Coordinates of N, CA and C in Angstrom, one line a residue:
S1 N 51.9 44.7 105.1 CA 51.0 44.6 106.0 C 50.2 44.9 106.3
S2 N 49.4 44.0 107.4 CA 48.9 43.1 107.3 C 46.9 43.8 107.8
G3 N 47.8 45.3 108.6 CA 47.3 45.5 109.1 C 46.3 45.5 111.0
I4 N 47.2 44.6 111.6 CA 47.0 43.7 112.3 C 47.4 44.3 113.4
N5 N 47.2 44.8 114.9 CA 47.9 45.5 115.8 C 48.4 44.3 116.6
A6 N 49.8 44.8 117.0 CA 50.1 43.8 117.5 C 50.4 44.1 118.7
E7 N 50.2 45.5 119.4 CA 49.5 45.6 121.0 C 49.0 44.7 121.0
W8 N 47.7 44.4 120.0 CA 46.1 43.5 121.3 C 46.2 42.2 120.0
P9 N 47.3 41.4 120.0 CA 46.2 40.4 118.3 C 45.4 40.1 118.8
L10 N 45.4 39.8 119.9 CA 43.9 39.2 119.9 C 43.2 39.8 121.4
R11 N 41.4 39.4 120.9 CA 40.5 40.2 121.6 C 40.7 39.3 122.8
P12 N 40.5 39.8 124.8 CA 40.7 38.6 125.5 C 39.8 38.0 125.4
G13 N 39.8 36.3 124.9 CA 38.0 35.3 126.3 C 38.9 35.4 124.8
T14 N 38.9 35.4 123.4 CA 38.2 35.3 122.0 C 39.5 34.7 121.3
N15 N 39.7 33.4 120.2 CA 41.0 33.7 119.5 C 41.3 34.7 118.6
A16 N 39.8 35.3 118.3 CA 39.4 35.9 116.8 C 40.5 37.0 117.0
L17 N 41.4 37.7 115.8 CA 42.2 38.7 115.7 C 41.0 40.8 115.4
V18 N 42.2 41.3 116.2 CA 41.6 42.4 116.8 C 42.3 43.2 114.9
T19 N 41.7 43.6 114.2 CA 42.8 45.0 113.4 C 42.6 45.7 113.4
N20 N 43.4 46.9 113.6 CA 43.3 48.5 112.8 C 42.2 49.2 113.6
K21 N 41.9 48.4 112.3 CA 40.2 49.3 111.6 C 38.7 48.8 112.4
A22 N 39.6 47.9 113.3 CA 38.4 47.8 114.2 C 38.5 47.9 115.0
Y23 N 39.1 48.1 115.6 CA 39.6 48.9 117.1 C 39.6 50.0 117.3
D24 N 39.6 51.2 116.5 CA 39.0 52.5 115.5 C 37.8 52.2 115.8
L25 N 37.6 52.0 115.4 CA 35.6 51.5 115.3 C 34.6 51.6 116.4
R26 N 35.4 50.9 117.5 CA 35.3 50.6 118.4 C 35.0 51.8 119.9
V27 N 36.5 52.4 119.3 CA 37.0 53.6 120.1 C 35.3 54.1 119.8
R28 N 35.8 55.1 118.9 CA 34.7 55.9 117.6 C 33.4 55.3 118.8
K29 N 32.9 54.6 118.6 CA 31.2 53.7 119.0 C 31.6 53.7 120.1
V30 N 32.5 54.0 121.2 CA 32.0 53.8 123.0 C 32.2 55.7 122.9
A31 N 33.2 56.5 122.6 CA 32.9 58.0 122.4 C 31.9 58.2 121.8
A32 N 31.6 58.5 121.0 CA 30.0 59.0 120.8 C 29.1 58.6 121.5
L33 N 29.2 57.8 122.8 CA 27.7 57.3 123.6 C 28.4 57.7 124.9
K34 N 29.2 58.9 125.1 CA 29.5 59.3 126.4 C 27.7 60.0 126.7
P35 N 28.3 60.4 128.5 CA 26.9 61.2 128.8 C 27.4 62.6 128.2
S36 N 28.9 62.6 128.5 CA 28.5 64.5 127.3 C 28.3 65.0 126.1
S37 N 27.9 64.0 125.6 CA 27.7 63.8 124.0 C 25.5 63.8 124.2
I38 N 25.6 63.4 125.7 CA 23.6 63.4 125.6 C 23.2 64.4 126.4
A39 N 24.1 65.7 127.0 CA 23.9 66.5 127.9 C 22.9 67.5 128.1
N40 N 23.3 68.2 126.6 CA 21.7 68.3 125.9 C 20.6 68.5 125.3
V41 N 20.4 66.6 126.0 CA 18.5 66.3 125.3 C 18.1 66.1 126.7
P42 N 16.7 66.8 126.6 CA 16.3 67.1 127.7 C 15.5 65.9 128.3
Y43 N 16.9 66.1 129.6 CA 14.8 64.2 130.1 C 13.7 64.0 130.0
A44 N 13.7 62.7 129.7 CA 11.8 62.2 130.0 C 11.9 61.9 131.0
K45 N 10.7 62.0 131.7 CA 10.2 61.9 132.9 C 9.8 60.3 132.7
K46 N 9.9 59.6 133.1 CA 9.3 57.6 133.6 C 7.6 58.4 133.3
E47 N 7.2 57.4 133.1 CA 5.5 57.5 133.3 C 5.2 55.7 134.4
T48 N 4.1 56.0 134.8 CA 4.4 55.0 135.9 C 3.0 54.4 134.6
A49 N 2.9 53.3 134.0 CA 1.8 52.7 133.7 C 0.5 52.4 134.4
E50 N -0.8 52.4 134.3 CA -2.2 52.1 135.3 C -3.1 50.4 134.5
P51 N -2.4 49.6 134.9 CA -3.5 48.4 134.1 C -4.3 48.6 133.5
S52 N -5.4 49.8 133.8 CA -6.1 50.2 132.7 C -6.1 50.3 132.4
K53 N -4.5 52.0 131.3 CA -4.9 53.3 130.9 C -3.1 52.4 129.8
K54 N -2.9 50.9 129.6 CA -1.9 50.5 128.7 C -2.0 51.4 127.1
K55 N -0.4 51.5 127.1 CA -0.9 52.3 126.2 C -0.5 51.6 124.7
K56 N -0.9 51.9 123.5 CA -0.8 51.1 122.5 C 0.3 50.9 121.6
T57 N 0.5 49.7 121.0 CA 2.0 49.4 120.8 C 2.3 50.8 119.0
T58 N 1.4 51.0 118.2 CA 1.6 51.8 117.6 C 1.8 54.1 118.1
D59 N 1.4 53.9 120.2 CA 1.0 55.1 120.5 C 2.9 55.4 120.6
V60 N 3.8 54.0 121.7 CA 4.7 53.9 121.6 C 5.7 53.6 120.5
V61 N 5.4 53.2 119.5 CA 6.7 53.8 118.5 C 6.6 55.2 118.3
E62 N 5.0 55.9 117.9 CA 5.0 57.1 117.3 C 6.2 58.0 117.8
D63 N 5.7 58.2 119.3 CA 6.6 58.4 121.0 C 8.1 58.1 119.9
L64 N 8.7 57.4 120.6 CA 10.0 56.8 120.0 C 10.1 57.5 118.6
T65 N 9.4 57.9 118.1 CA 9.9 57.7 117.1 C 10.6 59.3 116.6
S66 N 9.8 60.9 117.2 CA 9.7 62.2 117.4 C 10.8 61.9 118.6
K67 N 11.0 61.5 119.6 CA 12.2 60.9 120.2 C 14.1 60.6 119.5
L68 N 13.5 60.2 118.9 CA 15.0 59.8 117.9 C 14.9 61.0 116.9
Q69 N 13.9 61.8 116.1 CA 14.6 62.9 115.3 C 14.9 64.3 116.5
N70 N 15.2 64.2 117.4 CA 15.3 65.4 118.7 C 17.5 65.2 118.6
I71 N 17.7 63.9 118.1 CA 19.0 63.0 118.3 C 19.7 63.5 117.4
S72 N 21.1 64.0 117.1 CA 21.7 63.9 116.4 C 22.5 62.7 116.5
V73 N 22.8 61.8 115.3 CA 24.3 61.3 115.8 C 25.6 61.4 115.4
E74 N 27.0 61.7 114.9 CA 28.2 61.3 114.9 C 27.5 59.5 113.6
D75 N 27.9 60.4 112.5 CA 27.9 58.8 111.3 C 29.1 58.2 111.1
I76 N 29.0 57.4 111.9 CA 30.7 57.4 112.5 C 30.7 55.2 110.9
D77 N 30.1 55.1 111.5 CA 29.6 54.3 109.7 C 29.8 54.6 108.5
E78 N 30.0 55.7 108.4 CA 29.7 56.6 106.4 C 31.1 55.7 105.5
D79 N 31.9 55.1 106.0 CA 32.9 54.6 105.3 C 32.4 53.3 104.8
D80 N 31.7 52.6 105.4 CA 31.2 51.2 105.9 C 29.5 51.4 104.7
K81 N 29.1 51.8 104.3 CA 28.1 51.8 102.9 C 28.1 50.4 102.6
E82 N 28.7 50.4 101.4 CA 29.2 49.6 101.1 C 28.9 47.9 101.0
N83 N 28.9 47.9 102.7 CA 29.1 46.9 102.8 C 27.3 46.2 103.3
P84 N 27.2 45.4 102.5 CA 25.9 45.2 103.6 C 25.7 44.2 104.7
L85 N 26.4 43.7 104.8 CA 26.6 43.2 105.9 C 26.6 44.1 107.1
L86 N 26.8 44.8 107.5 CA 27.2 45.8 108.5 C 26.3 46.9 108.4
C87 N 25.2 46.7 108.4 CA 23.9 47.9 108.7 C 24.1 48.9 108.3
S88 N 25.1 49.1 108.5 CA 25.0 50.5 108.6 C 24.5 51.7 108.5
E89 N 23.1 51.3 107.5 CA 22.2 52.5 107.2 C 20.9 52.8 108.8
Y90 N 21.3 51.3 109.7 CA 20.3 51.6 110.7 C 22.0 51.6 111.8
I91 N 22.7 52.5 111.6 CA 23.5 52.9 112.7 C 23.0 53.9 113.6
N92 N 22.9 55.5 113.2 CA 21.8 56.0 113.7 C 20.9 55.9 115.0
D93 N 19.8 55.7 113.5 CA 19.0 54.6 114.6 C 19.3 54.3 116.0
I94 N 20.5 53.5 115.9 CA 20.6 52.3 117.3 C 21.4 52.9 118.2
Y95 N 21.8 54.0 117.8 CA 22.8 54.9 118.3 C 21.8 55.5 119.5
A96 N 20.7 56.7 118.1 CA 19.9 57.1 119.1 C 18.5 56.6 120.3
Y97 N 18.1 55.3 119.9 CA 17.5 54.5 120.5 C 18.3 54.3 121.9
M98 N 19.5 53.6 121.3 CA 20.5 53.5 123.1 C 20.6 54.5 123.8
K99 N 20.9 56.2 123.2 CA 20.1 57.6 124.1 C 20.2 57.8 124.8
I100 N 17.9 57.4 124.1 CA 16.7 57.9 124.6 C 17.5 56.6 126.0
M101 N 16.6 55.5 125.7 CA 16.8 54.6 126.4 C 18.0 54.7 128.3
E102 N 19.1 55.5 127.8 CA 20.1 55.7 128.5 C 20.2 57.2 130.2
I103 N 19.6 57.6 129.4 CA 18.4 58.9 129.7 C 17.4 58.5 130.5
E104 N 16.7 57.8 129.8 CA 15.7 57.4 130.8 C 15.3 55.7 132.1
Y105 N 16.1 55.2 131.3 CA 16.7 54.3 132.8 C 17.9 54.8 133.2
R106 N 18.0 55.7 133.1 CA 19.5 56.2 134.6 C 19.4 56.2 135.5
V107 N 20.2 55.8 136.8 CA 20.4 55.8 138.3 C 20.3 56.9 138.6
D108 N 19.1 56.8 140.2 CA 19.6 57.5 140.5 C 21.0 58.8 141.3
A109 N 21.2 59.3 140.6 CA 22.3 59.5 141.7 C 23.4 60.3 142.8
D110 N 21.8 60.4 144.2 CA 22.4 60.0 144.9 C 21.3 58.9 145.8
Y111 N 21.7 57.7 144.9 CA 21.2 56.5 145.6 C 21.5 56.1 146.2
I112 N 22.6 55.8 146.8 CA 23.8 55.5 148.0 C 22.7 56.1 148.9
K113 N 22.8 56.9 149.3 CA 22.6 57.8 149.9 C 21.3 57.3 151.2
K114 N 21.5 56.6 150.7 CA 19.2 56.6 151.1 C 19.5 54.9 151.3
K115 N 20.2 54.4 151.7 CA 20.6 53.0 151.4 C 21.2 53.0 152.8
T116 N 20.7 51.9 153.9 CA 21.1 52.2 155.1 C 22.7 51.0 155.3
D117 N 22.9 50.3 155.0 CA 23.7 49.5 155.1 C 25.0 49.5 154.0
I118 N 24.6 50.0 153.3 CA 25.8 50.7 152.1 C 26.6 52.0 152.5
T119 N 27.5 52.3 152.1 CA 28.3 53.6 151.9 C 28.6 54.1 150.6
D120 N 29.4 55.0 150.9 CA 29.6 55.5 149.7 C 31.7 55.2 149.3
R121 N 31.5 54.5 150.8 CA 33.6 54.6 150.8 C 33.0 52.7 150.8
M122 N 32.7 51.6 150.9 CA 32.2 50.2 150.8 C 32.3 50.8 149.3
R123 N 31.4 51.3 148.2 CA 31.2 51.5 146.7 C 32.3 51.2 146.3
G124 N 33.0 52.6 147.4 CA 34.2 52.8 146.1 C 35.3 52.0 146.6
I125 N 34.8 51.0 147.6 CA 36.4 49.5 147.1 C 35.8 48.7 146.7
L126 N 34.9 48.5 146.3 CA 34.4 47.5 145.7 C 34.6 47.9 143.3
V127 N 34.9 49.0 143.8 CA 34.6 49.6 142.6 C 36.3 50.3 142.1
D128 N 37.6 49.8 143.1 CA 38.4 49.6 143.7 C 39.1 48.6 143.5
W129 N 38.9 47.7 143.8 CA 38.6 45.7 143.4 C 37.7 45.5 142.3
L130 N 37.4 46.0 141.0 CA 37.1 45.5 140.3 C 38.0 46.2 139.4
I131 N 38.5 47.7 139.8 CA 39.5 48.4 138.5 C 40.7 47.1 138.5
Q132 N 41.0 46.3 139.7 CA 41.8 46.3 139.7 C 42.0 44.6 139.4
V133 N 40.9 44.1 139.0 CA 40.5 42.9 138.1 C 40.8 43.4 136.4
H134 N 39.8 44.8 136.3 CA 39.7 45.3 135.2 C 41.5 44.9 134.5
L135 N 41.8 45.4 135.4 CA 43.5 45.5 135.0 C 44.5 43.5 134.7
K136 N 44.4 43.6 136.6 CA 45.4 42.1 136.1 C 44.8 41.5 134.4
F137 N 43.7 41.0 133.9 CA 42.8 40.9 133.3 C 43.2 40.7 131.4
K138 N 43.4 42.2 132.0 CA 43.8 43.1 130.2 C 42.6 43.8 130.4
L139 N 41.1 43.9 130.7 CA 40.0 43.9 129.6 C 40.1 45.3 129.2
L140 N 38.6 45.2 128.0 CA 38.7 46.3 127.4 C 37.8 47.8 128.5
Q141 N 38.0 48.6 128.0 CA 37.3 49.2 128.5 C 35.7 49.9 128.8
E142 N 35.5 49.5 127.9 CA 33.7 48.7 128.4 C 33.1 48.0 129.3
T143 N 34.0 47.0 128.9 CA 33.9 46.0 130.3 C 33.9 47.0 131.7
L144 N 34.7 47.7 131.7 CA 34.6 48.3 133.4 C 33.5 49.4 133.4
Y145 N 33.2 50.1 132.6 CA 32.3 51.0 132.2 C 31.0 50.6 132.7
L146 N 30.6 48.9 131.8 CA 29.9 48.2 131.9 C 29.2 47.5 133.4
T147 N 30.1 46.9 134.1 CA 30.1 46.4 135.2 C 30.1 47.4 136.4
V148 N 30.7 48.8 136.4 CA 29.9 49.6 137.7 C 28.4 50.0 137.5
A149 N 28.3 50.0 136.0 CA 26.6 50.8 135.7 C 25.6 49.2 136.1
I150 N 26.1 48.0 135.6 CA 25.7 47.0 136.3 C 25.7 47.2 137.4
L151 N 26.7 47.4 138.7 CA 26.6 47.7 139.9 C 25.4 48.2 140.1
D152 N 25.5 49.8 139.7 CA 24.9 51.1 140.1 C 23.1 50.1 140.4
R153 N 23.0 49.6 139.5 CA 21.9 49.3 139.4 C 21.4 48.4 140.0
Y154 N 22.0 47.7 140.0 CA 21.9 46.6 141.2 C 22.1 47.3 142.4
L155 N 22.9 48.3 143.3 CA 22.5 49.1 144.1 C 21.2 49.8 144.8
S156 N 21.3 50.2 143.5 CA 19.8 51.8 143.5 C 18.5 50.7 143.6
V157 N 18.4 49.8 143.0 CA 17.3 48.7 143.3 C 16.5 47.5 144.8
T158 N 18.5 47.0 145.3 CA 18.5 46.4 146.1 C 19.3 47.2 147.5
D159 N 17.8 46.6 148.4 CA 18.2 46.9 149.9 C 19.4 45.8 150.7
I160 N 21.0 46.2 150.7 CA 21.4 44.4 151.3 C 21.8 45.0 151.9
K161 N 21.4 43.5 152.9 CA 21.4 44.3 154.8 C 23.3 42.8 155.2
K162 N 23.5 43.9 156.2 CA 25.2 43.5 157.2 C 24.9 42.1 156.5
E163 N 24.3 41.3 157.5 CA 23.8 40.0 157.8 C 23.9 39.3 156.3
K164 N 24.2 39.9 155.5 CA 24.3 38.7 154.0 C 25.1 39.6 153.1
R165 N 26.2 40.2 153.4 CA 27.1 40.5 152.6 C 28.1 40.0 152.8
P166 N 29.0 39.4 152.1 CA 29.8 38.2 151.4 C 31.4 38.6 152.5
T167 N 31.8 38.9 153.6 CA 33.3 39.2 153.6 C 34.3 38.9 153.0
A168 N 34.4 37.1 152.7 CA 35.3 36.8 151.7 C 36.6 36.7 151.1
T169 N 37.7 37.4 151.1 CA 38.8 38.3 149.9 C 39.0 37.3 148.7
L170 N 39.0 37.6 148.2 CA 39.6 36.7 146.7 C 40.8 37.2 146.1
R171 N 42.4 36.0 146.1 CA 43.1 36.1 146.1 C 43.9 35.4 144.8

């Protein structure tokens, strides 16, 4: 047995073969970053930087280092420590940093209520369409999650007017 998953022989959009181990690692890494795993981390308020009071790089690094020490991350690359190409000694720091960034730059939960031309129903229709596209092209779950996250970030900072909204449908 070569270790190749018969159901997923090719990664979408590439010609690279995906092994069972690689797929399992990807699934475990995504599970480690689910919002439920960061629920116990306190929310850090965003600081507004004034032009005259810029933080020094050393202050930013020290601040980030202190936050990283408070976050525990499951070591999912424990079996890969002997392979220097994987740089597994850095993975826990990378995931802890990603969790901090996810918390600090999260989208306001009720941003859609503040919009004048976009409603919850419109966003729901768009997300349903994205799910259909996701299923049609057999994309990875991470692609769908990332797409919805980008959509929410875009909608939270942009006010889309009715006259500028596209109305054509794709088939």
